[in-house]
């Protein structure tokens, strides 16, 4: 049976664009619930400016509280200062993030892509010296809200640079959910030409309803790592039009219907999805959230 690894990103990508700031103890409670539901890989936050993204100000505290949890815990880092904060909090795995497009890089990181990559090289060196495992995410790997379609060779070049920094996995992000399967295939092929030995993951958004199609295309291309956010919560505050992530509950349901194992409990996810909705003060947008109960024959 085919098996995939889902990284749950609701605590970071899900909450970072919300108008409310969820209390630390509630984040920890949700994290432990997600792990109980079978989550083996969990993104707990990002070490970024608390002024720009106040929802992530307690990432260090959340991480320290969860270090005993039986799951791989990930945090995002953009700068050397963030890398040192991650090390101080006990991080074992960190994702370096860079945008493939200059337009989004300037909006998100304050500098064009080339300068952001130079900055990340320093981060990678600091993390490696501390024995922290490094992964990487390429934002706007397919489409940028400012620059349009991203040249596949540009995405591949950025991914290659991240691989040279020691990234053990490179995740390609459809930041605004505008990628189409044929485009995904072209970009993944270009990246694989540059990084044949580095596993790839997909971080998908569902803005135009294409996330399931792109996930299926990714599976056919041999990708077995996917990011998702419970209930489809989230988006990027620095990318206009970046609506919710692909919903964990919807993606798990889709994979299970196709005989693909995730190790996740759908019923526990549904209960947790409702808790997340209460925490942020509104109903979540996954397809399953609109269904009162999934018929037993379809579970």
PDB file of C-alpha atoms in Angstrom:
ATOM      1  CA  UNK A   1       0.000   0.000   0.000  1.00  0.00           C
ATOM      2  CA  UNK A   2       1.224   3.496  -0.819  1.00  0.00           C
ATOM      3  CA  UNK A   3       1.862   5.596   2.290  1.00  0.00           C
ATOM      4  CA  UNK A   4       2.302   9.354   2.555  1.00  0.00           C
ATOM      5  CA  UNK A   5       3.614  11.644   5.283  1.00  0.00           C
ATOM      6  CA  UNK A   6       1.419  14.641   6.042  1.00  0.00           C
ATOM      7  CA  UNK A   7       2.897  17.585   7.918  1.00  0.00           C
ATOM      8  CA  UNK A   8       0.160  19.411   9.806  1.00  0.00           C
ATOM      9  CA  UNK A   9       0.714  23.175   9.460  1.00  0.00           C
ATOM     10  CA  UNK A  10      -2.407  24.608  11.104  1.00  0.00           C
ATOM     11  CA  UNK A  11      -0.466  25.958  14.102  1.00  0.00           C
ATOM     12  CA  UNK A  12       1.775  28.036  11.841  1.00  0.00           C
ATOM     13  CA  UNK A  13       0.397  28.593   8.351  1.00  0.00           C
ATOM     14  CA  UNK A  14      -3.141  28.195   9.627  1.00  0.00           C
ATOM     15  CA  UNK A  15      -2.972  30.728  12.453  1.00  0.00           C
ATOM     16  CA  UNK A  16      -0.542  33.296  11.041  1.00  0.00           C
ATOM     17  CA  UNK A  17      -3.173  35.079   8.953  1.00  0.00           C
ATOM     18  CA  UNK A  18      -5.939  35.131  11.581  1.00  0.00           C
ATOM     19  CA  UNK A  19      -7.144  38.341  13.202  1.00  0.00           C
ATOM     20  CA  UNK A  20      -7.086  36.701  16.640  1.00  0.00           C
ATOM     21  CA  UNK A  21      -4.043  35.394  18.477  1.00  0.00           C
ATOM     22  CA  UNK A  22      -4.699  31.928  19.877  1.00  0.00           C
ATOM     23  CA  UNK A  23      -3.318  31.506  23.445  1.00  0.00           C
ATOM     24  CA  UNK A  24      -0.227  29.364  23.901  1.00  0.00           C
ATOM     25  CA  UNK A  25      -1.971  26.784  26.070  1.00  0.00           C
ATOM     26  CA  UNK A  26      -4.644  26.322  23.384  1.00  0.00           C
ATOM     27  CA  UNK A  27      -1.992  25.798  20.699  1.00  0.00           C
ATOM     28  CA  UNK A  28      -0.313  23.158  22.871  1.00  0.00           C
ATOM     29  CA  UNK A  29      -3.639  21.435  23.527  1.00  0.00           C
ATOM     30  CA  UNK A  30      -4.395  21.320  19.799  1.00  0.00           C
ATOM     31  CA  UNK A  31      -0.901  20.028  19.054  1.00  0.00           C
ATOM     32  CA  UNK A  32      -1.251  17.159  21.495  1.00  0.00           C
ATOM     33  CA  UNK A  33      -4.672  16.349  20.074  1.00  0.00           C
ATOM     34  CA  UNK A  34      -3.261  16.254  16.540  1.00  0.00           C
ATOM     35  CA  UNK A  35      -0.479  13.909  17.629  1.00  0.00           C
ATOM     36  CA  UNK A  36      -3.073  11.681  19.310  1.00  0.00           C
ATOM     37  CA  UNK A  37      -4.931  11.638  15.954  1.00  0.00           C
ATOM     38  CA  UNK A  38      -1.820  10.182  14.306  1.00  0.00           C
ATOM     39  CA  UNK A  39       0.111  13.277  13.170  1.00  0.00           C
ATOM     40  CA  UNK A  40       3.797  12.334  12.942  1.00  0.00           C
ATOM     41  CA  UNK A  41       5.071  15.632  11.552  1.00  0.00           C
ATOM     42  CA  UNK A  42       3.882  18.927  13.022  1.00  0.00           C
ATOM     43  CA  UNK A  43       4.766  22.523  12.179  1.00  0.00           C
ATOM     44  CA  UNK A  44       4.466  24.417  15.454  1.00  0.00           C
ATOM     45  CA  UNK A  45       5.312  27.977  14.396  1.00  0.00           C
ATOM     46  CA  UNK A  46       7.900  30.314  12.928  1.00  0.00           C
ATOM     47  CA  UNK A  47      10.689  32.423  14.369  1.00  0.00           C
ATOM     48  CA  UNK A  48       9.829  35.717  12.720  1.00  0.00           C
ATOM     49  CA  UNK A  49       9.253  39.312  13.747  1.00  0.00           C
ATOM     50  CA  UNK A  50       6.583  39.459  16.434  1.00  0.00           C
ATOM     51  CA  UNK A  51       5.705  42.919  15.160  1.00  0.00           C
ATOM     52  CA  UNK A  52       4.957  41.678  11.638  1.00  0.00           C
ATOM     53  CA  UNK A  53       3.380  38.355  12.645  1.00  0.00           C
ATOM     54  CA  UNK A  54       2.202  38.634  16.271  1.00  0.00           C
ATOM     55  CA  UNK A  55       0.397  35.311  16.053  1.00  0.00           C
ATOM     56  CA  UNK A  56       3.813  33.572  16.047  1.00  0.00           C
ATOM     57  CA  UNK A  57       5.362  35.448  18.978  1.00  0.00           C
ATOM     58  CA  UNK A  58       5.091  32.430  21.306  1.00  0.00           C
ATOM     59  CA  UNK A  59       6.673  29.877  18.943  1.00  0.00           C
ATOM     60  CA  UNK A  60       9.618  29.269  21.273  1.00  0.00           C
ATOM     61  CA  UNK A  61       7.343  28.576  24.218  1.00  0.00           C
ATOM     62  CA  UNK A  62       5.090  26.260  22.198  1.00  0.00           C
ATOM     63  CA  UNK A  63       8.103  24.328  20.908  1.00  0.00           C
ATOM     64  CA  UNK A  64       9.715  23.947  24.340  1.00  0.00           C
ATOM     65  CA  UNK A  65       6.437  22.664  25.796  1.00  0.00           C
ATOM     66  CA  UNK A  66       6.101  20.019  23.071  1.00  0.00           C
ATOM     67  CA  UNK A  67       9.666  18.683  22.974  1.00  0.00           C
ATOM     68  CA  UNK A  68       8.559  15.472  24.689  1.00  0.00           C
ATOM     69  CA  UNK A  69       5.906  14.778  22.021  1.00  0.00           C
ATOM     70  CA  UNK A  70       6.260  11.651  19.829  1.00  0.00           C
ATOM     71  CA  UNK A  71       6.323  13.571  16.535  1.00  0.00           C
ATOM     72  CA  UNK A  72       8.770  15.473  14.363  1.00  0.00           C
ATOM     73  CA  UNK A  73       8.387  19.157  15.253  1.00  0.00           C
ATOM     74  CA  UNK A  74       9.153  21.788  12.610  1.00  0.00           C
ATOM     75  CA  UNK A  75       9.596  25.549  12.824  1.00  0.00           C
ATOM     76  CA  UNK A  76      10.197  28.061  10.027  1.00  0.00           C
ATOM     77  CA  UNK A  77      13.195  30.383   9.876  1.00  0.00           C
ATOM     78  CA  UNK A  78      14.045  33.296   7.538  1.00  0.00           C
ATOM     79  CA  UNK A  79      17.050  34.876   9.267  1.00  0.00           C
ATOM     80  CA  UNK A  80      20.122  33.969  11.314  1.00  0.00           C
ATOM     81  CA  UNK A  81      18.477  35.567  14.340  1.00  0.00           C
ATOM     82  CA  UNK A  82      15.517  33.241  13.872  1.00  0.00           C
ATOM     83  CA  UNK A  83      17.877  30.272  13.531  1.00  0.00           C
ATOM     84  CA  UNK A  84      19.515  31.109  16.867  1.00  0.00           C
ATOM     85  CA  UNK A  85      16.095  31.479  18.503  1.00  0.00           C
ATOM     86  CA  UNK A  86      15.115  28.051  17.170  1.00  0.00           C
ATOM     87  CA  UNK A  87      18.285  26.472  18.572  1.00  0.00           C
ATOM     88  CA  UNK A  88      17.701  28.144  21.934  1.00  0.00           C
ATOM     89  CA  UNK A  89      14.171  26.727  22.061  1.00  0.00           C
ATOM     90  CA  UNK A  90      15.447  23.191  21.429  1.00  0.00           C
ATOM     91  CA  UNK A  91      14.510  22.793  17.767  1.00  0.00           C
ATOM     92  CA  UNK A  92      15.614  19.546  16.156  1.00  0.00           C
ATOM     93  CA  UNK A  93      14.302  20.250  12.654  1.00  0.00           C
ATOM     94  CA  UNK A  94      14.013  23.654  10.992  1.00  0.00           C
ATOM     95  CA  UNK A  95      12.668  24.674   7.603  1.00  0.00           C
ATOM     96  CA  UNK A  96      14.411  27.459   5.767  1.00  0.00           C
ATOM     97  CA  UNK A  97      11.984  29.463   3.638  1.00  0.00           C
ATOM     98  CA  UNK A  98      12.675  31.476   0.510  1.00  0.00           C
ATOM     99  CA  UNK A  99      10.505  32.732  -2.335  1.00  0.00           C
ATOM    100  CA  UNK A 100      11.363  31.719  -5.892  1.00  0.00           C
ATOM    101  CA  UNK A 101       9.994  35.052  -7.164  1.00  0.00           C
ATOM    102  CA  UNK A 102      11.469  38.439  -6.347  1.00  0.00           C
ATOM    103  CA  UNK A 103       8.061  40.088  -5.949  1.00  0.00           C
ATOM    104  CA  UNK A 104       6.980  37.801  -3.136  1.00  0.00           C
ATOM    105  CA  UNK A 105      10.460  37.682  -1.604  1.00  0.00           C
ATOM    106  CA  UNK A 106      10.479  41.459  -1.177  1.00  0.00           C
ATOM    107  CA  UNK A 107       6.964  41.423   0.313  1.00  0.00           C
ATOM    108  CA  UNK A 108       7.637  38.442   2.592  1.00  0.00           C
ATOM    109  CA  UNK A 109      11.327  38.725   3.508  1.00  0.00           C
ATOM    110  CA  UNK A 110      12.141  42.331   2.649  1.00  0.00           C
ATOM    111  CA  UNK A 111      14.789  41.471   0.040  1.00  0.00           C
ATOM    112  CA  UNK A 112      14.924  39.877  -3.446  1.00  0.00           C
ATOM    113  CA  UNK A 113      15.434  36.133  -3.803  1.00  0.00           C
ATOM    114  CA  UNK A 114      19.216  36.218  -4.312  1.00  0.00           C
ATOM    115  CA  UNK A 115      19.747  38.250  -1.142  1.00  0.00           C
ATOM    116  CA  UNK A 116      17.341  36.033   0.787  1.00  0.00           C
ATOM    117  CA  UNK A 117      19.314  32.951  -0.293  1.00  0.00           C
ATOM    118  CA  UNK A 118      22.570  34.549   0.838  1.00  0.00           C
ATOM    119  CA  UNK A 119      20.968  35.228   4.201  1.00  0.00           C
ATOM    120  CA  UNK A 120      19.741  31.651   4.483  1.00  0.00           C
ATOM    121  CA  UNK A 121      23.235  30.316   3.849  1.00  0.00           C
ATOM    122  CA  UNK A 122      24.260  31.870   7.161  1.00  0.00           C
ATOM    123  CA  UNK A 123      21.207  30.327   8.836  1.00  0.00           C
ATOM    124  CA  UNK A 124      22.044  26.880   7.478  1.00  0.00           C
ATOM    125  CA  UNK A 125      25.615  27.116   8.777  1.00  0.00           C
ATOM    126  CA  UNK A 126      24.419  28.099  12.259  1.00  0.00           C
ATOM    127  CA  UNK A 127      21.856  25.286  12.341  1.00  0.00           C
ATOM    128  CA  UNK A 128      24.300  22.665  11.067  1.00  0.00           C
ATOM    129  CA  UNK A 129      26.863  23.657  13.697  1.00  0.00           C
ATOM    130  CA  UNK A 130      24.185  23.098  16.355  1.00  0.00           C
ATOM    131  CA  UNK A 131      23.223  19.688  14.968  1.00  0.00           C
ATOM    132  CA  UNK A 132      19.761  20.820  13.844  1.00  0.00           C
ATOM    133  CA  UNK A 133      18.328  19.051  10.790  1.00  0.00           C
ATOM    134  CA  UNK A 134      17.545  21.400   7.907  1.00  0.00           C
ATOM    135  CA  UNK A 135      14.658  21.196   5.457  1.00  0.00           C
ATOM    136  CA  UNK A 136      13.592  23.921   3.031  1.00  0.00           C
ATOM    137  CA  UNK A 137      10.465  25.393   1.475  1.00  0.00           C
ATOM    138  CA  UNK A 138      10.344  27.281  -1.810  1.00  0.00           C
ATOM    139  CA  UNK A 139       7.442  29.731  -1.721  1.00  0.00           C
ATOM    140  CA  UNK A 140       5.792  30.832  -5.000  1.00  0.00           C
ATOM    141  CA  UNK A 141       7.422  27.822  -6.645  1.00  0.00           C
ATOM    142  CA  UNK A 142       4.716  27.839  -9.335  1.00  0.00           C
ATOM    143  CA  UNK A 143       2.903  31.196  -9.347  1.00  0.00           C
ATOM    144  CA  UNK A 144       3.597  34.554  -7.690  1.00  0.00           C
ATOM    145  CA  UNK A 145       0.828  37.091  -6.889  1.00  0.00           C
ATOM    146  CA  UNK A 146       3.137  39.893  -8.054  1.00  0.00           C
ATOM    147  CA  UNK A 147       5.232  38.374 -10.859  1.00  0.00           C
ATOM    148  CA  UNK A 148       2.872  35.783 -12.395  1.00  0.00           C
ATOM    149  CA  UNK A 149       3.998  32.281 -13.354  1.00  0.00           C
ATOM    150  CA  UNK A 150       7.409  31.379 -11.960  1.00  0.00           C
ATOM    151  CA  UNK A 151       9.940  30.113 -14.490  1.00  0.00           C
ATOM    152  CA  UNK A 152      10.544  26.400 -13.698  1.00  0.00           C
ATOM    153  CA  UNK A 153      14.288  26.897 -14.155  1.00  0.00           C
ATOM    154  CA  UNK A 154      14.214  29.685 -11.584  1.00  0.00           C
ATOM    155  CA  UNK A 155      12.463  27.446  -9.060  1.00  0.00           C
ATOM    156  CA  UNK A 156      14.927  24.658  -9.841  1.00  0.00           C
ATOM    157  CA  UNK A 157      17.877  27.002  -9.338  1.00  0.00           C
ATOM    158  CA  UNK A 158      16.551  28.132  -5.947  1.00  0.00           C
ATOM    159  CA  UNK A 159      15.959  24.517  -4.922  1.00  0.00           C
ATOM    160  CA  UNK A 160      19.490  23.585  -5.995  1.00  0.00           C
ATOM    161  CA  UNK A 161      20.934  26.358  -3.850  1.00  0.00           C
ATOM    162  CA  UNK A 162      18.939  25.104  -0.864  1.00  0.00           C
ATOM    163  CA  UNK A 163      20.152  21.576  -1.505  1.00  0.00           C
ATOM    164  CA  UNK A 164      23.730  22.857  -1.494  1.00  0.00           C
ATOM    165  CA  UNK A 165      23.042  24.371   1.941  1.00  0.00           C
ATOM    166  CA  UNK A 166      22.260  20.883   3.243  1.00  0.00           C
ATOM    167  CA  UNK A 167      18.466  20.761   3.012  1.00  0.00           C
ATOM    168  CA  UNK A 168      17.497  17.120   3.380  1.00  0.00           C
ATOM    169  CA  UNK A 169      13.990  17.720   1.952  1.00  0.00           C
ATOM    170  CA  UNK A 170      12.801  20.527  -0.331  1.00  0.00           C
ATOM    171  CA  UNK A 171       9.109  21.434  -0.263  1.00  0.00           C
ATOM    172  CA  UNK A 172       7.588  23.261  -3.230  1.00  0.00           C
ATOM    173  CA  UNK A 173       4.820  25.667  -2.250  1.00  0.00           C
ATOM    174  CA  UNK A 174       1.834  26.711  -4.328  1.00  0.00           C
ATOM    175  CA  UNK A 175       1.545  29.818  -2.168  1.00  0.00           C
ATOM    176  CA  UNK A 176      -1.604  31.287  -3.748  1.00  0.00           C
ATOM    177  CA  UNK A 177      -3.196  28.022  -4.883  1.00  0.00           C
ATOM    178  CA  UNK A 178      -3.056  28.919  -8.568  1.00  0.00           C
ATOM    179  CA  UNK A 179      -0.864  26.097  -9.892  1.00  0.00           C
ATOM    180  CA  UNK A 180      -2.344  23.572 -12.323  1.00  0.00           C
ATOM    181  CA  UNK A 181      -1.297  19.914 -12.596  1.00  0.00           C
ATOM    182  CA  UNK A 182       0.572  20.334 -15.887  1.00  0.00           C
ATOM    183  CA  UNK A 183       2.522  23.238 -14.408  1.00  0.00           C
ATOM    184  CA  UNK A 184       3.292  21.242 -11.282  1.00  0.00           C
ATOM    185  CA  UNK A 185       4.623  18.414 -13.436  1.00  0.00           C
ATOM    186  CA  UNK A 186       6.930  20.765 -15.340  1.00  0.00           C
ATOM    187  CA  UNK A 187       8.322  22.408 -12.205  1.00  0.00           C
ATOM    188  CA  UNK A 188       8.833  19.136 -10.325  1.00  0.00           C
ATOM    189  CA  UNK A 189      10.667  17.719 -13.337  1.00  0.00           C
ATOM    190  CA  UNK A 190      12.968  20.774 -13.482  1.00  0.00           C
ATOM    191  CA  UNK A 191      13.707  20.564  -9.764  1.00  0.00           C
ATOM    192  CA  UNK A 192      14.393  16.841  -9.945  1.00  0.00           C
ATOM    193  CA  UNK A 193      16.919  17.454 -12.711  1.00  0.00           C
ATOM    194  CA  UNK A 194      18.828  19.702 -10.276  1.00  0.00           C
ATOM    195  CA  UNK A 195      18.220  17.647  -7.124  1.00  0.00           C
ATOM    196  CA  UNK A 196      17.820  13.992  -8.150  1.00  0.00           C
ATOM    197  CA  UNK A 197      18.677  12.633  -4.703  1.00  0.00           C
ATOM    198  CA  UNK A 198      16.741  15.030  -2.461  1.00  0.00           C
ATOM    199  CA  UNK A 199      13.136  14.082  -1.546  1.00  0.00           C
ATOM    200  CA  UNK A 200      10.515  16.635  -2.549  1.00  0.00           C
ATOM    201  CA  UNK A 201       7.342  17.663  -0.760  1.00  0.00           C
ATOM    202  CA  UNK A 202       4.320  19.747  -1.765  1.00  0.00           C
ATOM    203  CA  UNK A 203       2.721  22.600   0.145  1.00  0.00           C
ATOM    204  CA  UNK A 204      -0.617  23.188  -1.570  1.00  0.00           C
ATOM    205  CA  UNK A 205      -3.327  25.815  -1.244  1.00  0.00           C
ATOM    206  CA  UNK A 206      -6.848  25.347  -2.540  1.00  0.00           C
ATOM    207  CA  UNK A 207      -7.743  28.865  -3.689  1.00  0.00           C
ATOM    208  CA  UNK A 208      -8.984  27.711  -7.104  1.00  0.00           C
ATOM    209  CA  UNK A 209     -10.074  24.225  -6.029  1.00  0.00           C
ATOM    210  CA  UNK A 210      -7.043  22.531  -7.595  1.00  0.00           C
ATOM    211  CA  UNK A 211      -5.316  21.157  -4.510  1.00  0.00           C
ATOM    212  CA  UNK A 212      -6.648  17.599  -4.794  1.00  0.00           C
ATOM    213  CA  UNK A 213      -5.782  17.479  -8.503  1.00  0.00           C
ATOM    214  CA  UNK A 214      -2.287  18.744  -7.750  1.00  0.00           C
ATOM    215  CA  UNK A 215      -1.856  16.274  -4.897  1.00  0.00           C
ATOM    216  CA  UNK A 216      -2.870  13.453  -7.220  1.00  0.00           C
ATOM    217  CA  UNK A 217      -0.413  14.683  -9.837  1.00  0.00           C
ATOM    218  CA  UNK A 218       2.268  14.831  -7.168  1.00  0.00           C
ATOM    219  CA  UNK A 219       1.567  11.261  -6.116  1.00  0.00           C
ATOM    220  CA  UNK A 220       1.962  10.139  -9.708  1.00  0.00           C
ATOM    221  CA  UNK A 221       5.335  11.894  -9.775  1.00  0.00           C
ATOM    222  CA  UNK A 222       6.480   9.952  -6.726  1.00  0.00           C
ATOM    223  CA  UNK A 223       6.019  12.660  -4.103  1.00  0.00           C
ATOM    224  CA  UNK A 224       5.094  11.257  -0.695  1.00  0.00           C
ATOM    225  CA  UNK A 225       5.296  14.342   1.543  1.00  0.00           C
ATOM    226  CA  UNK A 226       2.444  16.851   1.749  1.00  0.00           C
ATOM    227  CA  UNK A 227       1.677  19.838   3.973  1.00  0.00           C
ATOM    228  CA  UNK A 228      -1.919  20.471   5.003  1.00  0.00           C
ATOM    229  CA  UNK A 229      -3.836  22.552   7.554  1.00  0.00           C
ATOM    230  CA  UNK A 230      -6.808  21.257   9.495  1.00  0.00           C
ATOM    231  CA  UNK A 231     -10.035  22.676   8.135  1.00  0.00           C
ATOM    232  CA  UNK A 232      -8.198  24.459   5.317  1.00  0.00           C
ATOM    233  CA  UNK A 233      -7.259  27.308   7.638  1.00  0.00           C
ATOM    234  CA  UNK A 234      -4.599  29.824   6.728  1.00  0.00           C
ATOM    235  CA  UNK A 235      -2.833  31.830   4.100  1.00  0.00           C
ATOM    236  CA  UNK A 236       0.114  34.152   3.712  1.00  0.00           C
ATOM    237  CA  UNK A 237      -0.305  37.698   5.060  1.00  0.00           C
ATOM    238  CA  UNK A 238       2.193  38.910   2.447  1.00  0.00           C
ATOM    239  CA  UNK A 239       0.649  37.221  -0.610  1.00  0.00           C
ATOM    240  CA  UNK A 240      -2.593  38.791  -1.885  1.00  0.00           C
ATOM    241  CA  UNK A 241      -5.126  36.121  -2.788  1.00  0.00           C
ATOM    242  CA  UNK A 242      -3.478  33.351  -0.774  1.00  0.00           C
ATOM    243  CA  UNK A 243      -6.539  31.780   0.778  1.00  0.00           C
ATOM    244  CA  UNK A 244      -6.649  28.599   2.803  1.00  0.00           C
ATOM    245  CA  UNK A 245      -4.278  25.683   2.703  1.00  0.00           C
ATOM    246  CA  UNK A 246      -5.408  22.325   1.423  1.00  0.00           C
ATOM    247  CA  UNK A 247      -7.480  20.964   4.308  1.00  0.00           C
ATOM    248  CA  UNK A 248      -5.965  18.056   6.220  1.00  0.00           C
ATOM    249  CA  UNK A 249      -9.365  16.473   6.754  1.00  0.00           C
ATOM    250  CA  UNK A 250     -10.240  16.713   3.044  1.00  0.00           C
ATOM    251  CA  UNK A 251      -6.825  15.481   1.896  1.00  0.00           C
ATOM    252  CA  UNK A 252      -6.844  12.531   4.302  1.00  0.00           C
ATOM    253  CA  UNK A 253     -10.366  11.609   3.187  1.00  0.00           C
ATOM    254  CA  UNK A 254      -9.273  11.793  -0.463  1.00  0.00           C
ATOM    255  CA  UNK A 255      -6.167   9.678   0.107  1.00  0.00           C
ATOM    256  CA  UNK A 256      -8.059   7.056   2.124  1.00  0.00           C
ATOM    257  CA  UNK A 257     -10.708   6.724  -0.587  1.00  0.00           C
ATOM    258  CA  UNK A 258      -7.880   5.987  -3.037  1.00  0.00           C
ATOM    259  CA  UNK A 259      -6.314   3.376  -0.747  1.00  0.00           C
ATOM    260  CA  UNK A 260      -3.380   5.581   0.264  1.00  0.00           C
ATOM    261  CA  UNK A 261      -2.361   5.301   3.913  1.00  0.00           C
ATOM    262  CA  UNK A 262      -1.822   8.390   6.063  1.00  0.00           C
ATOM    263  CA  UNK A 263      -1.882   6.947   9.588  1.00  0.00           C
ATOM    264  CA  UNK A 264      -4.418   9.620  10.592  1.00  0.00           C
ATOM    265  CA  UNK A 265      -7.770   9.140  12.326  1.00  0.00           C
ATOM    266  CA  UNK A 266     -10.482  10.990  10.371  1.00  0.00           C
ATOM    267  CA  UNK A 267     -12.974  11.134  13.241  1.00  0.00           C
ATOM    268  CA  UNK A 268     -10.425  12.588  15.662  1.00  0.00           C
ATOM    269  CA  UNK A 269      -9.434  15.134  13.027  1.00  0.00           C
ATOM    270  CA  UNK A 270     -13.073  16.207  12.664  1.00  0.00           C
ATOM    271  CA  UNK A 271     -13.384  16.851  16.405  1.00  0.00           C
ATOM    272  CA  UNK A 272     -10.128  18.820  16.417  1.00  0.00           C
ATOM    273  CA  UNK A 273     -11.255  20.829  13.381  1.00  0.00           C
ATOM    274  CA  UNK A 274     -14.251  22.029  15.365  1.00  0.00           C
ATOM    275  CA  UNK A 275     -11.947  23.019  18.245  1.00  0.00           C
ATOM    276  CA  UNK A 276      -9.795  25.064  15.849  1.00  0.00           C
ATOM    277  CA  UNK A 277     -12.929  26.812  14.574  1.00  0.00           C
ATOM    278  CA  UNK A 278     -13.861  27.776  18.124  1.00  0.00           C
ATOM    279  CA  UNK A 279     -10.327  29.016  18.794  1.00  0.00           C
ATOM    280  CA  UNK A 280     -10.323  31.375  15.807  1.00  0.00           C
ATOM    281  CA  UNK A 281     -13.973  32.350  16.094  1.00  0.00           C
ATOM    282  CA  UNK A 282     -15.326  31.181  12.759  1.00  0.00           C
ATOM    283  CA  UNK A 283     -16.283  28.072  10.847  1.00  0.00           C
ATOM    284  CA  UNK A 284     -13.529  26.463   8.804  1.00  0.00           C
ATOM    285  CA  UNK A 285     -13.728  26.020   5.053  1.00  0.00           C
ATOM    286  CA  UNK A 286     -12.920  22.378   4.394  1.00  0.00           C
ATOM    287  CA  UNK A 287     -15.436  20.388   2.364  1.00  0.00           C
ATOM    288  CA  UNK A 288     -15.929  17.942   5.220  1.00  0.00           C
ATOM    289  CA  UNK A 289     -16.672  20.783   7.640  1.00  0.00           C
ATOM    290  CA  UNK A 290     -19.883  21.408   5.662  1.00  0.00           C
ATOM    291  CA  UNK A 291     -21.063  17.798   5.992  1.00  0.00           C
ATOM    292  CA  UNK A 292     -22.949  16.969   9.247  1.00  0.00           C
ATOM    293  CA  UNK A 293     -21.594  13.418   9.283  1.00  0.00           C
ATOM    294  CA  UNK A 294     -19.665  11.275   6.836  1.00  0.00           C
ATOM    295  CA  UNK A 295     -21.733   8.144   6.059  1.00  0.00           C
ATOM    296  CA  UNK A 296     -20.268   5.051   7.722  1.00  0.00           C
ATOM    297  CA  UNK A 297     -19.939   3.306   4.364  1.00  0.00           C
ATOM    298  CA  UNK A 298     -17.555   6.057   3.196  1.00  0.00           C
ATOM    299  CA  UNK A 299     -15.297   6.193   6.250  1.00  0.00           C
TER     300      UNK A 299
END
